[in-house]
Coordinates of C-alpha atoms and ligand atoms in Angstrom, one line a residue:
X25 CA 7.3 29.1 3.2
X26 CA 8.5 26.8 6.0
X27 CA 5.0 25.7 7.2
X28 CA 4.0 24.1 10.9
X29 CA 1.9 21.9 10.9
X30 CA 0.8 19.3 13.7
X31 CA -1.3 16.2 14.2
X32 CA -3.5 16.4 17.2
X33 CA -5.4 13.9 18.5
X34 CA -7.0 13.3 21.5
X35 CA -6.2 10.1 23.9
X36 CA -9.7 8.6 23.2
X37 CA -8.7 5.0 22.2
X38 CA -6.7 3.5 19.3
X39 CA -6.2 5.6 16.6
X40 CA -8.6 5.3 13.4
X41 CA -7.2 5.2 10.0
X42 CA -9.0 8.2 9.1
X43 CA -6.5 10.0 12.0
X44 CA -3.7 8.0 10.2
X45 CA -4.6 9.7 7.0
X46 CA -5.3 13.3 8.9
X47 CA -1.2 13.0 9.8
X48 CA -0.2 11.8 6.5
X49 CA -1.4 14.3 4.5
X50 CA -0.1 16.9 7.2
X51 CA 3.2 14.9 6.7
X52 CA 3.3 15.5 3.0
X53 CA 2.6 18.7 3.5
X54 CA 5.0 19.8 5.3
X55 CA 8.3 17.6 4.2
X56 CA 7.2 18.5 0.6
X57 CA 7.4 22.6 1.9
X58 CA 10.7 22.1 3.9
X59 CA 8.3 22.6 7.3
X60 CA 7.9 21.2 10.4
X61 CA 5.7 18.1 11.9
X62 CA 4.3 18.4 15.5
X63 CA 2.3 15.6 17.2
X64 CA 0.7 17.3 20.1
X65 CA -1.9 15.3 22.3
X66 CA -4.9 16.7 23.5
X67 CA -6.1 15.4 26.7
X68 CA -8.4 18.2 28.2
X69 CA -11.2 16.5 28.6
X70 CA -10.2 13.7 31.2
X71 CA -13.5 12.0 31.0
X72 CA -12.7 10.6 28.1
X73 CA -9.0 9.6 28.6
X74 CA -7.9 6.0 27.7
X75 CA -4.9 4.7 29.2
X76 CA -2.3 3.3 26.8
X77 CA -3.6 5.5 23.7
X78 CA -0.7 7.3 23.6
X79 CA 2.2 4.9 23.7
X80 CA -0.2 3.1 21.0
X81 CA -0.5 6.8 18.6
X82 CA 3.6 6.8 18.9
X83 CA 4.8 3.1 18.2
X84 CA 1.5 3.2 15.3
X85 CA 3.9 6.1 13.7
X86 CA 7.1 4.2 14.2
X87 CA 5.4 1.6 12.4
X88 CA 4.2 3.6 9.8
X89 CA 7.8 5.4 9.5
X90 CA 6.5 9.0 9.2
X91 CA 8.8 10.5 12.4
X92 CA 7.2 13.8 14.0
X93 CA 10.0 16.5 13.8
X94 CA 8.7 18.1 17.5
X95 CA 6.0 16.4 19.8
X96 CA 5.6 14.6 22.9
X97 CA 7.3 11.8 21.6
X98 CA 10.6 14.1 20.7
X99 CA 10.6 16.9 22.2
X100 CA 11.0 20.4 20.7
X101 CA 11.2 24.1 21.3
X102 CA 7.4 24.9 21.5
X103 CA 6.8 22.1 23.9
X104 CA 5.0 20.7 26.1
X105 CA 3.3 19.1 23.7
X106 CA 0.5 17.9 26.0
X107 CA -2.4 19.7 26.8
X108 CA -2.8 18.4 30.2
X109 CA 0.8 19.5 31.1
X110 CA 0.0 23.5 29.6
X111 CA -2.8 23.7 32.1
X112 CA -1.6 26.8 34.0
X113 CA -1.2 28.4 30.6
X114 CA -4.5 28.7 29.5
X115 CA -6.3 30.6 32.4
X116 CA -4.9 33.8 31.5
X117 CA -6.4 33.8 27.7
X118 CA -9.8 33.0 29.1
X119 CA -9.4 35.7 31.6
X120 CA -8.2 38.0 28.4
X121 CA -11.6 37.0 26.7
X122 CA -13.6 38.0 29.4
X123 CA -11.5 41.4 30.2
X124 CA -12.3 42.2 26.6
X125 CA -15.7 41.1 26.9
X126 CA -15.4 38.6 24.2
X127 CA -16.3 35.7 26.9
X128 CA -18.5 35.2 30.0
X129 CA -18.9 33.9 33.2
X130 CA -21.6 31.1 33.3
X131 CA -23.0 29.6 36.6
X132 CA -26.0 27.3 35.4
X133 CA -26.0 24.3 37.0
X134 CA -25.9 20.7 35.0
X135 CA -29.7 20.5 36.8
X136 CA -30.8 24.1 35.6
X137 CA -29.4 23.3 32.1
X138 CA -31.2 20.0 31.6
X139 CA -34.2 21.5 33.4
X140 CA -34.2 24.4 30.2
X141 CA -33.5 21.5 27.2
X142 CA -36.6 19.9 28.9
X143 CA -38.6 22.8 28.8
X144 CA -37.4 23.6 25.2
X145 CA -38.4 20.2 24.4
X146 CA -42.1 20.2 25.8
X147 CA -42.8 23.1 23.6
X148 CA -40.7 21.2 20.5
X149 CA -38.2 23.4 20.4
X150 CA -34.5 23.4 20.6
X151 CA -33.0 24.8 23.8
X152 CA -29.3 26.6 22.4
X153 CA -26.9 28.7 24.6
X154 CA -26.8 31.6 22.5
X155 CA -27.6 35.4 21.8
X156 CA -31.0 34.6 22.3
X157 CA -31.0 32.8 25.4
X158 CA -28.4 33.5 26.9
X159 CA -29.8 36.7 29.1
X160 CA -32.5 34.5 30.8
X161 CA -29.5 32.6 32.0
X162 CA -27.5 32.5 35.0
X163 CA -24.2 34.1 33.4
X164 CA -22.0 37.9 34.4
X165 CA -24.1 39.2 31.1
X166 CA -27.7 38.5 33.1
X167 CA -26.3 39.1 36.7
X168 CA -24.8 42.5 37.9
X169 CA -21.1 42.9 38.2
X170 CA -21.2 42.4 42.3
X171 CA -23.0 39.0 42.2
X172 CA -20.6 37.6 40.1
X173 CA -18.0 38.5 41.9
X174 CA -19.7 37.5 44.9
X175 CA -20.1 33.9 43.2
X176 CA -16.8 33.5 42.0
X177 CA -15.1 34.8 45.2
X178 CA -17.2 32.1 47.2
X179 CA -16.5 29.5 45.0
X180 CA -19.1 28.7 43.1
X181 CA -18.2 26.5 40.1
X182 CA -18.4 28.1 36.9
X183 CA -17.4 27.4 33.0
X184 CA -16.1 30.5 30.6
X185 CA -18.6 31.0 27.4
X186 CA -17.8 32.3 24.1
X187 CA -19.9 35.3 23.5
X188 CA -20.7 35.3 19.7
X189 CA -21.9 38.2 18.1
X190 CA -25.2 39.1 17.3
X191 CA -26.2 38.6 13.8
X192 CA -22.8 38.3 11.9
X193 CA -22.1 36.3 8.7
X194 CA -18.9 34.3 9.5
X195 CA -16.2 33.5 6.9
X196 CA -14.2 30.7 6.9
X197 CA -11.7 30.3 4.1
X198 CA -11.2 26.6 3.4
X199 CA -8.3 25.2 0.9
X200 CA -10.3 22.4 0.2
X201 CA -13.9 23.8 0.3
X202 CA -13.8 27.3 -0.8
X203 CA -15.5 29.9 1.2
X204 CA -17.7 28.5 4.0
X205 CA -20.4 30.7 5.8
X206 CA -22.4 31.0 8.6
X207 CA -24.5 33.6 10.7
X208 CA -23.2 33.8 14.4
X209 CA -27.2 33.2 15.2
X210 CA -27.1 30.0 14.6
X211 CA -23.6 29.4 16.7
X212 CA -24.0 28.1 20.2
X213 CA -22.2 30.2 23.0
X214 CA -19.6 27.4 23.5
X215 CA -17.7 26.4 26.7
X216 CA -14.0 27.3 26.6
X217 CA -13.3 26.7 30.0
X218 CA -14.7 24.3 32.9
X219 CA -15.3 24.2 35.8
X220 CA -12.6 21.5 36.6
X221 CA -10.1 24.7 35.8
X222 CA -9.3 22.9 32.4
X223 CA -10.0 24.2 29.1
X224 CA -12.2 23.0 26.6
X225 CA -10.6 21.4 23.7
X226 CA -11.4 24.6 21.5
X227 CA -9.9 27.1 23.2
X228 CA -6.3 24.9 23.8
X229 CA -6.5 24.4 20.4
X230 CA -6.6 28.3 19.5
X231 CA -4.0 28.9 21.9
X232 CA -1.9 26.3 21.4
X233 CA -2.2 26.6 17.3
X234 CA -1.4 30.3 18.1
X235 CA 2.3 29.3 21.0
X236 CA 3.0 27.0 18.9
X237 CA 3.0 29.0 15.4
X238 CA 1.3 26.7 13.3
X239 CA 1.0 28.1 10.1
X240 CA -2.3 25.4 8.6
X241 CA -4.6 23.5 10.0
X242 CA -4.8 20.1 8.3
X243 CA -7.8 18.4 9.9
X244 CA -11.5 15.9 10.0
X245 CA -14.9 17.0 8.1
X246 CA -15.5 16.8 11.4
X247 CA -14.4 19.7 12.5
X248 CA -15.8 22.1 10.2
X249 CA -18.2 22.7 12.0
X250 CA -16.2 24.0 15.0
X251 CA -14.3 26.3 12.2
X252 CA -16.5 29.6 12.6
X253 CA -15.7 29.6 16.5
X254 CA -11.9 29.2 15.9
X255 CA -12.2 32.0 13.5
X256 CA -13.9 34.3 15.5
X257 CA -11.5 33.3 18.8
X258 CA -9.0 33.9 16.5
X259 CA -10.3 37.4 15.7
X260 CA -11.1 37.6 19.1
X261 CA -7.5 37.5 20.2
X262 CA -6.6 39.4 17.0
X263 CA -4.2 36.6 16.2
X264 CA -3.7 35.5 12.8
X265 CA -5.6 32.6 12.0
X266 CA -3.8 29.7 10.2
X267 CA -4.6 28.4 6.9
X268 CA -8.0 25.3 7.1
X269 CA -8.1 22.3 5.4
X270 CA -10.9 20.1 6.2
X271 CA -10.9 16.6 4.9
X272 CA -13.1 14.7 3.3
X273 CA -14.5 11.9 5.2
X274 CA -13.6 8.1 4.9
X275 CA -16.5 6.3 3.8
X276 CA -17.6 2.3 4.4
X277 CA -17.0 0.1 1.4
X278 CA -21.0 0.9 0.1
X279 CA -20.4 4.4 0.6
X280 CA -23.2 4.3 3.0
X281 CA -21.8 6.7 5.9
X282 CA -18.5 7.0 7.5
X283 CA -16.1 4.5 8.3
X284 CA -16.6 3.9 12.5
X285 CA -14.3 2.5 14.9
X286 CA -16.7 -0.2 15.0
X287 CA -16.9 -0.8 11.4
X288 CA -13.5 -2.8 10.8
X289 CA -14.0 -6.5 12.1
X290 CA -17.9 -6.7 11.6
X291 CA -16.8 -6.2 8.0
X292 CA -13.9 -8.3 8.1
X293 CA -10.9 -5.2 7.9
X294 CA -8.5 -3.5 10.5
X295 CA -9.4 0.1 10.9
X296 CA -6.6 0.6 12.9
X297 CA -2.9 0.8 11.7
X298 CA -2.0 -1.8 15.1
X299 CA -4.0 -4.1 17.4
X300 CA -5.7 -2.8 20.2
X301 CA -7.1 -4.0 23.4
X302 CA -9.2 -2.4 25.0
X303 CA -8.0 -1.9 28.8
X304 CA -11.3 -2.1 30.2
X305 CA -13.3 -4.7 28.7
X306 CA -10.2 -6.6 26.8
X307 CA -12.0 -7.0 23.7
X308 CA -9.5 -7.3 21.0
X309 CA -9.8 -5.1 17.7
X310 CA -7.5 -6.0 14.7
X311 CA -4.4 -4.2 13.2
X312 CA -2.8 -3.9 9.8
X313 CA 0.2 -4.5 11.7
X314 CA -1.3 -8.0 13.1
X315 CA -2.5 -8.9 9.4
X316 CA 0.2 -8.9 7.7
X317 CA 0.3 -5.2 6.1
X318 CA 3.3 -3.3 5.0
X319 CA 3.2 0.0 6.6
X320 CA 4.0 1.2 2.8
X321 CA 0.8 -0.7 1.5
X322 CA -1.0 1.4 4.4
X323 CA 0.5 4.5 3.6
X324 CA 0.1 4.3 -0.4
X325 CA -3.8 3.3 0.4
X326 CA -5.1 6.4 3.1
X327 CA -3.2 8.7 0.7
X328 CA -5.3 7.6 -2.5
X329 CA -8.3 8.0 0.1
X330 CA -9.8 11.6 -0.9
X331 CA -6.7 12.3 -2.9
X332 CA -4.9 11.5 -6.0
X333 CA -2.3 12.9 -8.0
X334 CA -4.2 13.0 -11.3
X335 CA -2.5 10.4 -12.8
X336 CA -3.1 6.7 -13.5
X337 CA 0.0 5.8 -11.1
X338 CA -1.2 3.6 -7.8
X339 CA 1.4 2.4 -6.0
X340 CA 3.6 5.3 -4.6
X341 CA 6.5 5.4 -2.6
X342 CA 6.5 7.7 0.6
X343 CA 9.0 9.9 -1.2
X344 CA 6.7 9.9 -4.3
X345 CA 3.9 11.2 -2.7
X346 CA 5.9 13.9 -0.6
X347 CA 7.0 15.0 -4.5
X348 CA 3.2 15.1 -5.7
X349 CA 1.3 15.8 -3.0
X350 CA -1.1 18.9 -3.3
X351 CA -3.7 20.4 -1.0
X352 CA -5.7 21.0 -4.5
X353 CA -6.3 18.0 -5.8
X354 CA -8.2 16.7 -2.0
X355 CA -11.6 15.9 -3.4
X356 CA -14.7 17.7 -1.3
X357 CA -16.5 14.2 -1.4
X358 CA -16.2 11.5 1.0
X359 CA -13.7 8.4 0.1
X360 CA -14.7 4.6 -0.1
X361 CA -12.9 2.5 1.9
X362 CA -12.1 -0.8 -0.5
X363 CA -11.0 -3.7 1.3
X364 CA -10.2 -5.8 -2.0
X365 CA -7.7 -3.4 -3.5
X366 CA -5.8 -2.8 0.0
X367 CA -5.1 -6.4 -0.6
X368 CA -3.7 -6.0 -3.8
X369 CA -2.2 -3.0 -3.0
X370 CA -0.2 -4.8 0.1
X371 CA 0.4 -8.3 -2.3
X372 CA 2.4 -5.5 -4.7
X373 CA 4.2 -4.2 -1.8
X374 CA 5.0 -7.4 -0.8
X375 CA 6.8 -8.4 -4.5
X376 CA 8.5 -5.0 -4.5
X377 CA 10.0 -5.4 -0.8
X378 CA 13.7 -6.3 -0.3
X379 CA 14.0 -10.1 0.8
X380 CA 15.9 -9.7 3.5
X381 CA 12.4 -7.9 5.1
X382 CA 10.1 -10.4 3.8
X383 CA 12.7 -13.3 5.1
X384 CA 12.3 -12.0 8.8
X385 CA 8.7 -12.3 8.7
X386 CA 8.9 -16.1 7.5
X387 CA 11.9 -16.4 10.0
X388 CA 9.8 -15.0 13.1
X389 CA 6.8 -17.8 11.4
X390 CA 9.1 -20.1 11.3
X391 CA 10.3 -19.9 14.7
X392 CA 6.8 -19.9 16.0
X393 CA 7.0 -23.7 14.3
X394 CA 10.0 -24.3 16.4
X395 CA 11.8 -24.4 13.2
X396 CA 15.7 -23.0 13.0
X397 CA 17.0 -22.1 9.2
X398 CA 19.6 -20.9 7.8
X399 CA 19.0 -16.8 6.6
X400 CA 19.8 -18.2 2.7
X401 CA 17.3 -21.0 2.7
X402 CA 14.8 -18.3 4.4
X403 CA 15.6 -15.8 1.7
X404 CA 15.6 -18.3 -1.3
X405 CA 12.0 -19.6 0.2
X406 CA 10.7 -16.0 0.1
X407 CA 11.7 -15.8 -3.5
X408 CA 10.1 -18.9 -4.2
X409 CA 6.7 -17.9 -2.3
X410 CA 6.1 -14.6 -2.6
X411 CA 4.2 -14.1 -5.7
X412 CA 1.4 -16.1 -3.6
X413 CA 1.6 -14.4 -0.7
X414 CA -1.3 -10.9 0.3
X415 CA 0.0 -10.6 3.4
X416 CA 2.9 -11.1 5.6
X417 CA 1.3 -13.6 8.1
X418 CA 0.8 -15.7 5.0
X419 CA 4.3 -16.8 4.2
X420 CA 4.3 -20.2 6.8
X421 CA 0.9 -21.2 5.1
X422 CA 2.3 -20.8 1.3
X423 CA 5.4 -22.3 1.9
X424 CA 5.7 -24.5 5.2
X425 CA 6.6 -27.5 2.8
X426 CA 9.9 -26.2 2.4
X427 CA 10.6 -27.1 5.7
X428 CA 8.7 -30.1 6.9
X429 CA 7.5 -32.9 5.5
X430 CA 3.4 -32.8 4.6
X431 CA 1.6 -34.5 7.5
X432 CA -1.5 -35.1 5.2
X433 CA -2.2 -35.5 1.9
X434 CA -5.4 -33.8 -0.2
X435 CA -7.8 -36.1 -0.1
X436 CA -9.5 -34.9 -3.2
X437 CA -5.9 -35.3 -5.3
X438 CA -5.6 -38.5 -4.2
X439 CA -8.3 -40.0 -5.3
X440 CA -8.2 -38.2 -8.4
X441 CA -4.5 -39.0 -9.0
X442 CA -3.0 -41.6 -6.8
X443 CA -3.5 -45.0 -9.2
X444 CA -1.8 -48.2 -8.8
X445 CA 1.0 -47.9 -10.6
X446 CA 2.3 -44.7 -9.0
X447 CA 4.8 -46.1 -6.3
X448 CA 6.4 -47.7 -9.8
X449 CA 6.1 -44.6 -11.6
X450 CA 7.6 -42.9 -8.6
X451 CA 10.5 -44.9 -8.2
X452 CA 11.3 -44.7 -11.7
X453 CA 11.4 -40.6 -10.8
X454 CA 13.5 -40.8 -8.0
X455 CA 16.0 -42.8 -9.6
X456 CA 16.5 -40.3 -12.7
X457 CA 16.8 -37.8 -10.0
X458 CA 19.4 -39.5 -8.0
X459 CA 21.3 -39.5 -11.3
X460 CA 21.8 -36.1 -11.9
X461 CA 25.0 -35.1 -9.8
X462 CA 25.3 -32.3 -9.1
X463 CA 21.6 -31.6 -9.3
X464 CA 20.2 -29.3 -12.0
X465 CA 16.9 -28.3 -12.1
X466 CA 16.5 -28.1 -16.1
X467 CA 17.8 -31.1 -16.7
X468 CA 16.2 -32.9 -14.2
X469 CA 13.0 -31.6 -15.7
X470 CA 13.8 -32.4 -18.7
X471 CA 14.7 -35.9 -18.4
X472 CA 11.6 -36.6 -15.7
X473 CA 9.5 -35.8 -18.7
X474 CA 11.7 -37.8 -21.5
X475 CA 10.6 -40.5 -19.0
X476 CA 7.4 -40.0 -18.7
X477 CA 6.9 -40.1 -22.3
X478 CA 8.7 -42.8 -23.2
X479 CA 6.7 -45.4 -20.5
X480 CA 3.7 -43.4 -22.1
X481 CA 2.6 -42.3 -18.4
X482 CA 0.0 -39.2 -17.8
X483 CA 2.7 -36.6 -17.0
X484 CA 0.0 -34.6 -15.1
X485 CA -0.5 -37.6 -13.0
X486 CA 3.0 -38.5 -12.0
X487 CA 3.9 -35.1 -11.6
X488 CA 0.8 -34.4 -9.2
X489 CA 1.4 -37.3 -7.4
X490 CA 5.1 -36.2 -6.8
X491 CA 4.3 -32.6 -5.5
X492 CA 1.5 -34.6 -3.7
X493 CA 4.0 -36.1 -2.0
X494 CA 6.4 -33.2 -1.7
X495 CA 3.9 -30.9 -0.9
X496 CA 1.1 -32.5 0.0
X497 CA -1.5 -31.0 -1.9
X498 CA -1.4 -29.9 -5.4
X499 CA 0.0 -26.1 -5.2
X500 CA 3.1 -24.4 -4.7
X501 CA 5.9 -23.2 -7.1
X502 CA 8.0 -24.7 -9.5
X503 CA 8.4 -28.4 -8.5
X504 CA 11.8 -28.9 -9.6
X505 CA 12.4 -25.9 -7.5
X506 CA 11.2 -27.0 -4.7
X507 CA 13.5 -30.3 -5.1
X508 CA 15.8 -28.5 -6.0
X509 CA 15.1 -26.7 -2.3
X510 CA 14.5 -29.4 -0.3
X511 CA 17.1 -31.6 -1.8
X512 CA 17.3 -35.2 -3.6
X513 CA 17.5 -37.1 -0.8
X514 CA 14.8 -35.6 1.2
X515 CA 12.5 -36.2 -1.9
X516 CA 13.2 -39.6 -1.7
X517 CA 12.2 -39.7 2.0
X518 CA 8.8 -37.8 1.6
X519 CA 8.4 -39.9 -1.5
X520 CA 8.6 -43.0 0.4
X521 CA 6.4 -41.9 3.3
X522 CA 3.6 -40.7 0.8
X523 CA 3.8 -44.5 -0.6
X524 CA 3.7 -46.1 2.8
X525 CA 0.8 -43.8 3.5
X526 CA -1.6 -44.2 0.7
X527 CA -0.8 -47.6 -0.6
X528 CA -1.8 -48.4 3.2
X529 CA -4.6 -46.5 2.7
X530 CA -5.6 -47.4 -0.2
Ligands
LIG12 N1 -8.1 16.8 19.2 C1 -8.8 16.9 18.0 C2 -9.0 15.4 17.5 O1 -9.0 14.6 18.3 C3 -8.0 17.7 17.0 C4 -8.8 18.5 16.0 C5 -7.9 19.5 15.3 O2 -7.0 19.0 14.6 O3 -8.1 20.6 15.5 O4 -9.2 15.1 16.4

């Protein structure tokens, strides 16, 4: 089996992790089956359109590193890959639906059609385009065959209805869900064509699933319900139907409903893989991109999200999961987003990722501090810092000290620690340090504390007040290390300008 299988979203706005997982669990699918990966966009309903969405879908998968093997990014044998640009090509299927009376010509009028929900509504009911209905509308099924013709050739605007049959228990087979049902009654006679001369998204779906030989459908909860129409226009055509997969849906962190667009910075968390602005009003929405994620953190978390390979293993490499990825083992039930554990996820990530990444990040930081260092000192103060760091934007904050001298001290420490006798006690430090040509980190250690015992100082007080003055405030790694970093002689300096500072002070 060499399956096809394609991501298709629709130019709406930025792309929502749920989408993200949608195409990496078609991703998986395929690359683990040898098959191919198609981004297609769907744009057929223009009212919707958002400018800049799909430049954002295509850099968010360069990001992510998942390429698309055809697509309107790449091209590709079944292209185009955009619905707006197949427009001529869809005509002719609605016209075959009609010609075999599987579809209708509708003429009601936006007015006429509010005018009936209205009516429905007075008398409490539901007003539904359907086998019921649909004969007291204005369609070719309620009007003879000259008035429609009479309409259409004078121009009257008109959509293309499906015409589901009366009465019929429709099957669709799901690999996730099993058998799903449904009696055609309760199906509303859906527009598959508009009057703009654009078809609806479920028809250039069908079609384009059928041109474009896609072999399963790996899609939203969300669009179960639209299922039993694709079936039947499948039938309809008497194509064969891909394979379904609905997914489960992505849940808030309470598990109280699903995971919106609107959810991620009133609770604190991107919900997009990279920032977006909106073109319109320019309000900003955050990205794991901007916050310091690794795209692997973001891929290893959406595919634990309604899946998991029935193992205790969490963190998963891309190539992993292509290995143990299985249609089966997606759960029915909806998946809690948990903003805690993509943070430990991504500070994992960050200890497993090769330095040389890591240092570019703390260079770029750097940079923004108008600071200029050389790669090795940037590498060897990534090593230093990392087992501190969640997220990428974090390395300046955790380790800035390495490359400045503190500008403040912790109030708090100081008063806690800073005592009279500490420039002495200082002093005595730096000139043990001085000593110690070439510098060795051990040894100086060692001797520091020889030192410290032998005056019979409090070693946690001389040594807080030294990385007080290194660091200026009591954290940070190993603080022979960081002299060790920073060098004797700058120690000295900052040791000096701590004294000046708080004996002033003080
Ligand atoms: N254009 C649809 C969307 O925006 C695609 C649904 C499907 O995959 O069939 O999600």
């Amino acid at each position: 089996m060499n399956p096809r299988v394609r991501f298709a979203p629709s130019p709406t706005g930025p792309l929502h992790i749920g989408g993200v997982r949608t195409a990496l669990y078609n991703y998986l699918f395929a690359k683990q089956h040898g098959g191919t990966f198609i981004l297609r966009i769907e744009d057929t309903d223009q009212t919707r359109f958002v400018p800049g969405t799909e430049e954002y879908i295509v850099e968010a998968f360069d990001w992510l590193g998942f390429a698309f093997d055809e697509g309107v990014n790449v091209g590709g044998n079944y292209g185009p890959y955009k619905q707006s640009e197949r427009k001529p090509l869809y005509k002719q299927y609605a016209q075959q639906l009609i010609d075999d009376e599987w579809a209708y010509y509708a003429f009601d009028t936006p007015d006429q059609l509010d005018a009936k929900r209205k009516e429905y509504e007075a008398g409490k009911k539901n007003f539904q385009y359907d086998c019921t209905t649909r004969l007291a509308m204005t369609n070719s099924l309620s009007l003879s065959k000259e008035e429609t013709e009479k309409r259409i050739a004078s121009g009257e605007p008109f959509v293309v209805r499906f015409k589901f049959p009366e009465n019929e228990e429709i099957l669709v087979n799901d690999l996730i869900r099993g058998e799903v049902r449904i009696n055609s009654n309760l199906l509303d006679d859906k527009v598959l064509f508009k009057s703009d001369g654009m078809p609806t998204y479920h028809l250039a779906n069908i079609v384009d699933d059928h041109l474009m030989e896609i072999t399963h459908v790996i899609r939203g909860e969300e669009w179960l319900p639209s299922a039993p129409l694709h079936v039947m226009l499948y039938r309809a055509f008497q194509w064969n139907a891909p394979a379904f997969a609905h997914l489960p849906l992505l849940l808030k962190p309470d598990g109280n409903g699903k995971l919106s667009k609107r959810d991620g910075d009133r609770l604190g968390f991107p919900v997009f893989p990279l920032q977006w602005t909106n073109p319109e009003t320019q309000e900003t929405s955050s990205g794991y991109r901007e916050m310091g994620y690794l795209p692997d953190t973001v891929i290893n978390i959406l595919a634990l999200l309604g899946w998991n390979p029935g193992t205790e293993q969490e963190i998963l490499s891309l190539d992993e999961l292509i290995k143990l990825f299985s249609l089966d083992k997606i759960s029915k039930s909806g998946a809690k987003f948990d903003p805690e554990k993509a943070k430990w996820f991504n500070h994992q990530y960050i200890q497993k990722q090769p330095v040389a990444e890591l240092a570019k990040a703390l260079d770029s930081q750097l940079k923004e501090h108008k600071i200029i260092a050389p790669l090795k000192k940037v590498e060897w103060a990534v090593v230093m810092i990392r087992e501190r760091v969640n997220f990428l934007t974090e390395f300046w904050e955790q380790g800035h000290f390495l490359f400045e001298e503190p500008e403040s001290y912790d109030e708090q420490v100081v008063k806690k620690r800073w005592k009279e006798n500490t420039p002495d006690q200082l002093h005595g430090i730096l000139n043990i340090l001085s000593s110690i040509i070439p510098f060795d980190k051990v040894k100086a250690h060692d001797e520091v504390v020889a030192a410290i015992q032998q005056n019979e100082w409090n070693l946690g007080q001389v040594m807080n007040c030294l990385r007080l003055s290194l660091v200026g405030a009591a954290k940070g790694p190993d603080l022979f290390e960081i002299i060790k970093f920073i060098g004797v002689e700058e120690t000295g300096k900052r040791v000096e300008k701590a004294i000046e500072k708080l004996t002033m002070n003080g």
